[in-house]
Amino acid sequence: MPRSPSPSSDPTDQIEDVSDHEVLASSPGDSTRSLVRWVGRLATANTWITEVEFRQLDSTLLHNYQDSLHGLDLAASRPPIIHTYKHRRHP
C-alpha cells in the first residue's frame, strides 16, 4: 500500500477529491480512513489516509465530505436482499 505524503505546501500533497471511505472496526474503537485523489497525480496514485491525516492535510474538505455523507441514505444505496436462506437441520 502506498504511503501518504507528509503535509507540506507542495501542491501535489493537496487532496483533490475523496473517492471512497471505510470504517475499520477494532477493539479500542472504530477508525475511519478515506481513499483520496491528490492534486496533479493520476488516479493510480490514490492513497488511503486516516481521518487524523486527512484532518491535518485539509480539515475543511474533511468536514465538507462528512457533511455530505450525513445527507445520504446509505441503506437505500445497498441492493435489496432477494433471497433468504434457512439453516437446515440434518436428521
JSON list of C-alpha atoms in Angstrom, two decimals:
[
{"chain": "A", "resi": 1, "resn": "MET", "atom": "CA", "xyz": [0.00, 0.00, 0.00]},
{"chain": "A", "resi": 2, "resn": "PRO", "atom": "CA", "xyz": [1.42, 3.40, -0.92]},
{"chain": "A", "resi": 3, "resn": "ARG", "atom": "CA", "xyz": [2.24, 5.74, 1.94]},
{"chain": "A", "resi": 4, "resn": "SER", "atom": "CA", "xyz": [0.64, 9.13, 2.16]},
{"chain": "A", "resi": 5, "resn": "PRO", "atom": "CA", "xyz": [2.87, 12.13, 1.72]},
{"chain": "A", "resi": 6, "resn": "SER", "atom": "CA", "xyz": [3.72, 14.28, 4.68]},
{"chain": "A", "resi": 7, "resn": "PRO", "atom": "CA", "xyz": [1.87, 17.60, 4.95]},
{"chain": "A", "resi": 8, "resn": "SER", "atom": "CA", "xyz": [3.60, 20.39, 3.07]},
{"chain": "A", "resi": 9, "resn": "SER", "atom": "CA", "xyz": [2.91, 23.35, 0.86]},
{"chain": "A", "resi": 10, "resn": "ASP", "atom": "CA", "xyz": [3.69, 21.30, -2.27]},
{"chain": "A", "resi": 11, "resn": "PRO", "atom": "CA", "xyz": [0.55, 21.37, -4.47]},
{"chain": "A", "resi": 12, "resn": "THR", "atom": "CA", "xyz": [0.96, 17.65, -5.22]},
{"chain": "A", "resi": 13, "resn": "ASP", "atom": "CA", "xyz": [0.39, 16.97, -1.49]},
{"chain": "A", "resi": 14, "resn": "GLN", "atom": "CA", "xyz": [-3.04, 18.58, -1.63]},
{"chain": "A", "resi": 15, "resn": "ILE", "atom": "CA", "xyz": [-6.18, 16.47, -1.69]},
{"chain": "A", "resi": 16, "resn": "GLU", "atom": "CA", "xyz": [-8.27, 16.96, -4.82]},
{"chain": "A", "resi": 17, "resn": "ASP", "atom": "CA", "xyz": [-11.17, 14.63, -4.06]},
{"chain": "A", "resi": 18, "resn": "VAL", "atom": "CA", "xyz": [-12.37, 11.74, -1.90]},
{"chain": "A", "resi": 19, "resn": "SER", "atom": "CA", "xyz": [-13.03, 8.55, -3.87]},
{"chain": "A", "resi": 20, "resn": "ASP", "atom": "CA", "xyz": [-14.21, 6.30, -1.04]},
{"chain": "A", "resi": 21, "resn": "HIS", "atom": "CA", "xyz": [-14.17, 5.82, 2.71]},
{"chain": "A", "resi": 22, "resn": "GLU", "atom": "CA", "xyz": [-14.46, 2.93, 5.12]},
{"chain": "A", "resi": 23, "resn": "VAL", "atom": "CA", "xyz": [-14.84, 2.33, 8.83]},
{"chain": "A", "resi": 24, "resn": "LEU", "atom": "CA", "xyz": [-12.37, -0.10, 10.34]},
{"chain": "A", "resi": 25, "resn": "ALA", "atom": "CA", "xyz": [-13.76, -1.81, 13.42]},
{"chain": "A", "resi": 26, "resn": "SER", "atom": "CA", "xyz": [-11.32, -2.63, 16.18]},
{"chain": "A", "resi": 27, "resn": "SER", "atom": "CA", "xyz": [-11.48, -3.42, 19.87]},
{"chain": "A", "resi": 28, "resn": "PRO", "atom": "CA", "xyz": [-10.32, 0.00, 21.16]},
{"chain": "A", "resi": 29, "resn": "GLY", "atom": "CA", "xyz": [-12.77, 1.76, 18.82]},
{"chain": "A", "resi": 30, "resn": "ASP", "atom": "CA", "xyz": [-13.64, 2.34, 15.19]},
{"chain": "A", "resi": 31, "resn": "SER", "atom": "CA", "xyz": [-11.39, 4.33, 12.91]},
{"chain": "A", "resi": 32, "resn": "THR", "atom": "CA", "xyz": [-12.17, 5.84, 9.54]},
{"chain": "A", "resi": 33, "resn": "ARG", "atom": "CA", "xyz": [-9.97, 6.09, 6.52]},
{"chain": "A", "resi": 34, "resn": "SER", "atom": "CA", "xyz": [-10.53, 7.72, 3.15]},
{"chain": "A", "resi": 35, "resn": "LEU", "atom": "CA", "xyz": [-9.29, 6.99, -0.34]},
{"chain": "A", "resi": 36, "resn": "VAL", "atom": "CA", "xyz": [-8.12, 10.34, -1.68]},
{"chain": "A", "resi": 37, "resn": "ARG", "atom": "CA", "xyz": [-7.02, 11.66, -5.03]},
{"chain": "A", "resi": 38, "resn": "TRP", "atom": "CA", "xyz": [-4.08, 14.04, -4.98]},
{"chain": "A", "resi": 39, "resn": "VAL", "atom": "CA", "xyz": [-3.86, 17.28, -6.99]},
{"chain": "A", "resi": 40, "resn": "GLY", "atom": "CA", "xyz": [-1.78, 16.77, -10.13]},
{"chain": "A", "resi": 41, "resn": "ARG", "atom": "CA", "xyz": [-1.48, 12.98, -9.74]},
{"chain": "A", "resi": 42, "resn": "LEU", "atom": "CA", "xyz": [-3.01, 10.10, -11.66]},
{"chain": "A", "resi": 43, "resn": "ALA", "atom": "CA", "xyz": [-5.83, 8.05, -10.12]},
{"chain": "A", "resi": 44, "resn": "THR", "atom": "CA", "xyz": [-3.35, 5.18, -9.77]},
{"chain": "A", "resi": 45, "resn": "ALA", "atom": "CA", "xyz": [-1.64, 7.27, -7.06]},
{"chain": "A", "resi": 46, "resn": "ASN", "atom": "CA", "xyz": [-4.80, 7.46, -4.93]},
{"chain": "A", "resi": 47, "resn": "THR", "atom": "CA", "xyz": [-3.99, 6.67, -1.30]},
{"chain": "A", "resi": 48, "resn": "TRP", "atom": "CA", "xyz": [-5.85, 5.53, 1.81]},
{"chain": "A", "resi": 49, "resn": "ILE", "atom": "CA", "xyz": [-5.28, 8.00, 4.65]},
{"chain": "A", "resi": 50, "resn": "THR", "atom": "CA", "xyz": [-6.59, 8.03, 8.21]},
{"chain": "A", "resi": 51, "resn": "GLU", "atom": "CA", "xyz": [-9.04, 10.61, 9.47]},
{"chain": "A", "resi": 52, "resn": "VAL", "atom": "CA", "xyz": [-6.23, 12.15, 11.55]},
{"chain": "A", "resi": 53, "resn": "GLU", "atom": "CA", "xyz": [-4.03, 12.53, 8.45]},
{"chain": "A", "resi": 54, "resn": "PHE", "atom": "CA", "xyz": [-6.98, 13.91, 6.49]},
{"chain": "A", "resi": 55, "resn": "ARG", "atom": "CA", "xyz": [-7.70, 16.49, 9.21]},
{"chain": "A", "resi": 56, "resn": "GLN", "atom": "CA", "xyz": [-4.03, 17.61, 9.17]},
{"chain": "A", "resi": 57, "resn": "LEU", "atom": "CA", "xyz": [-3.93, 17.95, 5.39]},
{"chain": "A", "resi": 58, "resn": "ASP", "atom": "CA", "xyz": [-7.32, 19.57, 4.75]},
{"chain": "A", "resi": 59, "resn": "SER", "atom": "CA", "xyz": [-9.76, 19.85, 7.66]},
{"chain": "A", "resi": 60, "resn": "THR", "atom": "CA", "xyz": [-12.25, 21.90, 5.60]},
{"chain": "A", "resi": 61, "resn": "LEU", "atom": "CA", "xyz": [-12.53, 19.24, 2.88]},
{"chain": "A", "resi": 62, "resn": "LEU", "atom": "CA", "xyz": [-12.88, 16.54, 5.54]},
{"chain": "A", "resi": 63, "resn": "HIS", "atom": "CA", "xyz": [-15.69, 18.47, 7.22]},
{"chain": "A", "resi": 64, "resn": "ASN", "atom": "CA", "xyz": [-17.48, 19.08, 3.90]},
{"chain": "A", "resi": 65, "resn": "TYR", "atom": "CA", "xyz": [-17.15, 15.41, 2.94]},
{"chain": "A", "resi": 66, "resn": "GLN", "atom": "CA", "xyz": [-18.52, 14.26, 6.32]},
{"chain": "A", "resi": 67, "resn": "ASP", "atom": "CA", "xyz": [-21.43, 16.71, 5.98]},
{"chain": "A", "resi": 68, "resn": "SER", "atom": "CA", "xyz": [-22.23, 15.32, 2.53]},
{"chain": "A", "resi": 69, "resn": "LEU", "atom": "CA", "xyz": [-22.40, 11.79, 3.98]},
{"chain": "A", "resi": 70, "resn": "HIS", "atom": "CA", "xyz": [-24.98, 12.80, 6.59]},
{"chain": "A", "resi": 71, "resn": "GLY", "atom": "CA", "xyz": [-27.40, 13.75, 3.82]},
{"chain": "A", "resi": 72, "resn": "LEU", "atom": "CA", "xyz": [-27.20, 10.31, 2.17]},
{"chain": "A", "resi": 73, "resn": "ASP", "atom": "CA", "xyz": [-29.50, 7.42, 2.90]},
{"chain": "A", "resi": 74, "resn": "LEU", "atom": "CA", "xyz": [-26.80, 4.72, 2.84]},
{"chain": "A", "resi": 75, "resn": "ALA", "atom": "CA", "xyz": [-29.32, 1.91, 3.37]},
{"chain": "A", "resi": 76, "resn": "ALA", "atom": "CA", "xyz": [-31.14, 2.94, 0.17]},
{"chain": "A", "resi": 77, "resn": "SER", "atom": "CA", "xyz": [-27.93, 2.67, -1.84]},
{"chain": "A", "resi": 78, "resn": "ARG", "atom": "CA", "xyz": [-27.49, -1.01, -0.98]},
{"chain": "A", "resi": 79, "resn": "PRO", "atom": "CA", "xyz": [-29.10, -3.62, -3.21]},
{"chain": "A", "resi": 80, "resn": "PRO", "atom": "CA", "xyz": [-32.20, -5.26, -1.75]},
{"chain": "A", "resi": 81, "resn": "ILE", "atom": "CA", "xyz": [-31.99, -8.73, -0.24]},
{"chain": "A", "resi": 82, "resn": "ILE", "atom": "CA", "xyz": [-33.67, -11.00, -2.75]},
{"chain": "A", "resi": 83, "resn": "HIS", "atom": "CA", "xyz": [-33.11, -14.44, -1.24]},
{"chain": "A", "resi": 84, "resn": "THR", "atom": "CA", "xyz": [-33.28, -15.59, 2.33]},
{"chain": "A", "resi": 85, "resn": "TYR", "atom": "CA", "xyz": [-31.84, -18.88, 3.44]},
{"chain": "A", "resi": 86, "resn": "LYS", "atom": "CA", "xyz": [-32.88, -21.07, 6.32]},
{"chain": "A", "resi": 87, "resn": "HIS", "atom": "CA", "xyz": [-30.45, -23.27, 8.17]},
{"chain": "A", "resi": 88, "resn": "ARG", "atom": "CA", "xyz": [-31.39, -26.89, 7.54]},
{"chain": "A", "resi": 89, "resn": "ARG", "atom": "CA", "xyz": [-31.10, -29.40, 10.32]},
{"chain": "A", "resi": 90, "resn": "HIS", "atom": "CA", "xyz": [-29.70, -32.75, 9.36]},
{"chain": "A", "resi": 91, "resn": "PRO", "atom": "CA", "xyz": [-31.71, -35.73, 10.65]}
]
